[in-house]
PDB file of C-alpha atoms in Angstrom:
ATOM      1  CA  MET U  18      61.195  35.269  10.983  1.00 65.00           C
ATOM      2  CA  THR U  19      65.293  37.011  10.682  1.00 81.00           C
ATOM      3  CA  GLN U  20      64.925  40.751   9.922  1.00 91.00           C
ATOM      4  CA  ARG U  21      68.161  42.842   9.330  1.00 95.00           C
ATOM      5  CA  GLU U  22      68.626  46.837   9.757  1.00 96.00           C
ATOM      6  CA  VAL U  23      70.188  49.708   8.363  1.00 97.00           C
ATOM      7  CA  THR U  24      70.371  53.602   8.386  1.00 95.00           C
ATOM      8  CA  ASP U  25      70.924  55.153   4.676  1.00 93.00           C
ATOM      9  CA  LYS U  26      72.578  58.929   5.207  1.00 92.00           C
ATOM     10  CA  ASP U  27      69.219  60.571   4.872  1.00 88.00           C
ATOM     11  CA  ASN U  28      68.450  58.814   8.226  1.00 90.00           C
ATOM     12  CA  LEU U  29      66.232  56.790   6.445  1.00 92.00           C
ATOM     13  CA  THR U  30      65.601  53.198   8.662  1.00 95.00           C
ATOM     14  CA  TRP U  31      65.042  50.233   5.888  1.00 96.00           C
ATOM     15  CA  THR U  32      64.076  47.105   7.817  1.00 96.00           C
ATOM     16  CA  CYS U  33      65.366  44.267   4.988  1.00 96.00           C
ATOM     17  CA  VAL U  34      63.498  40.790   5.207  1.00 92.00           C
ATOM     18  CA  GLN U  35      63.753  37.337   2.864  1.00 87.00           C
ATOM     19  CA  ALA U  36      60.718  37.407   0.776  1.00 76.00           C
ATOM     20  CA  TYR U  37      58.832  33.928   2.439  1.00 66.00           C
ATOM     21  CA  ALA U  38      60.791  34.116   5.324  1.00 55.00           C
ATOM     22  CA  GLY U  39      57.889  34.310   7.934  1.00 54.00           C
ATOM     23  CA  LEU U  40      56.705  30.755   7.061  1.00 52.00           C
ATOM     24  CA  GLN U  41      58.102  27.475   8.711  1.00 58.00           C
ATOM     25  CA  GLY U  42      57.983  23.528   7.846  1.00 62.00           C
ATOM     26  CA  LYS U  43      57.923  22.391   5.147  1.00 66.00           C
ATOM     27  CA  ALA U  44      56.198  25.229   3.138  1.00 58.00           C
ATOM     28  CA  ALA U  45      59.277  27.469   4.130  1.00 57.00           C
ATOM     29  CA  GLU U  46      61.201  25.716   2.900  1.00 62.00           C
ATOM     30  CA  LYS U  47      58.892  24.289  -0.028  1.00 61.00           C
ATOM     31  CA  ALA U  48      58.719  28.335  -0.959  1.00 57.00           C
ATOM     32  CA  THR U  49      62.067  29.129  -0.437  1.00 60.00           C
ATOM     33  CA  GLU U  50      63.252  27.040  -3.284  1.00 61.00           C
ATOM     34  CA  LEU U  51      61.223  28.264  -5.465  1.00 58.00           C
ATOM     35  CA  ALA U  52      61.670  31.916  -4.625  1.00 62.00           C
ATOM     36  CA  GLU U  53      65.691  30.904  -5.646  1.00 69.00           C
ATOM     37  CA  THR U  54      66.593  31.695  -8.660  1.00 73.00           C
ATOM     38  CA  ASP U  55      69.551  29.628 -10.949  1.00 70.00           C
ATOM     39  CA  GLU U  56      72.087  31.854  -9.416  1.00 78.00           C
ATOM     40  CA  GLY U  57      71.623  30.851  -5.504  1.00 78.00           C
ATOM     41  CA  ASN U  58      69.562  34.748  -5.504  1.00 90.00           C
ATOM     42  CA  VAL U  59      66.915  35.051  -3.108  1.00 89.00           C
ATOM     43  CA  THR U  60      63.904  38.262  -3.379  1.00 90.00           C
ATOM     44  CA  VAL U  61      64.827  40.396  -0.453  1.00 93.00           C
ATOM     45  CA  VAL U  62      61.890  42.955   0.716  1.00 93.00           C
ATOM     46  CA  CYS U  63      63.304  46.533   1.962  1.00 95.00           C
ATOM     47  CA  THR U  64      61.059  48.449   3.472  1.00 95.00           C
ATOM     48  CA  PRO U  65      61.626  52.589   4.800  1.00 95.00           C
ATOM     49  CA  SER U  66      60.722  53.807   7.923  1.00 90.00           C
ATOM     50  CA  GLY U  67      59.862  57.343   6.519  1.00 76.00           C
ATOM     51  CA  GLN U  68      58.042  57.998   3.367  1.00 74.00           C
ATOM     52  CA  ALA U  69      59.976  56.409   0.528  1.00 73.00           C
ATOM     53  CA  GLN U  70      58.785  53.504  -1.158  1.00 90.00           C
ATOM     54  CA  THR U  71      59.782  49.783  -0.279  1.00 94.00           C
ATOM     55  CA  VAL U  72      62.543  48.171  -2.279  1.00 95.00           C
ATOM     56  CA  ARG U  73      63.079  44.915  -3.698  1.00 94.00           C
ATOM     57  CA  LEU U  74      66.359  43.407  -4.264  1.00 95.00           C
ATOM     58  CA  GLU U  75      67.774  39.740  -5.111  1.00 94.00           C
ATOM     59  CA  LEU U  76      70.523  39.104  -3.299  1.00 94.00           C
ATOM     60  CA  SER U  77      72.946  35.595  -2.239  1.00 92.00           C
ATOM     61  CA  LYS U  78      70.737  33.219  -0.202  1.00 87.00           C
ATOM     62  CA  ASP U  79      73.723  33.603   2.569  1.00 90.00           C
ATOM     63  CA  TRP U  80      72.685  38.467   2.777  1.00 93.00           C
ATOM     64  CA  LEU U  81      72.324  38.123   6.262  1.00 92.00           C
ATOM     65  CA  GLU U  82      75.278  36.906   7.169  1.00 93.00           C
ATOM     66  CA  ASN U  83      77.674  37.618   4.381  1.00 94.00           C
ATOM     67  CA  LEU U  84      76.634  41.273   2.651  1.00 96.00           C
ATOM     68  CA  SER U  85      78.160  44.260   4.657  1.00 97.00           C
ATOM     69  CA  ASP U  86      75.866  47.439   5.323  1.00 97.00           C
ATOM     70  CA  GLU U  87      77.765  49.192   3.395  1.00 97.00           C
ATOM     71  CA  ASP U  88      76.875  46.817   0.786  1.00 97.00           C
ATOM     72  CA  LEU U  89      72.819  46.793   1.293  1.00 97.00           C
ATOM     73  CA  LEU U  90      72.841  49.789   1.657  1.00 97.00           C
ATOM     74  CA  GLN U  91      73.919  50.418  -1.597  1.00 97.00           C
ATOM     75  CA  GLN U  92      71.979  47.695  -3.332  1.00 97.00           C
ATOM     76  CA  ILE U  93      69.571  49.313  -1.937  1.00 96.00           C
ATOM     77  CA  GLU U  94      70.068  53.359  -2.890  1.00 95.00           C
ATOM     78  CA  GLU U  95      70.553  51.660  -7.155  1.00 96.00           C
ATOM     79  CA  ASN U  96      67.091  50.208  -7.012  1.00 94.00           C
ATOM     80  CA  ARG U  97      65.220  53.257  -5.377  1.00 89.00           C
TER      81      ARG U  97
END
């Protein structure tokens, strides 16, 4: 399962992972297909290191490679 960590201005470290990323094989392919929106976005869950609440985001499916840390943090902040 590939995850990504970013730290915000309040020094909270957020661990973000795509929903269903822990599945493998055909189950993973089917889950990703079902979870992908018509716009090609996927659900990403970000969990904080502190006492803040988990945040669910809808991001483009290439978020791991192409979304900057700053943009990811902005998405988290807007959805808190």
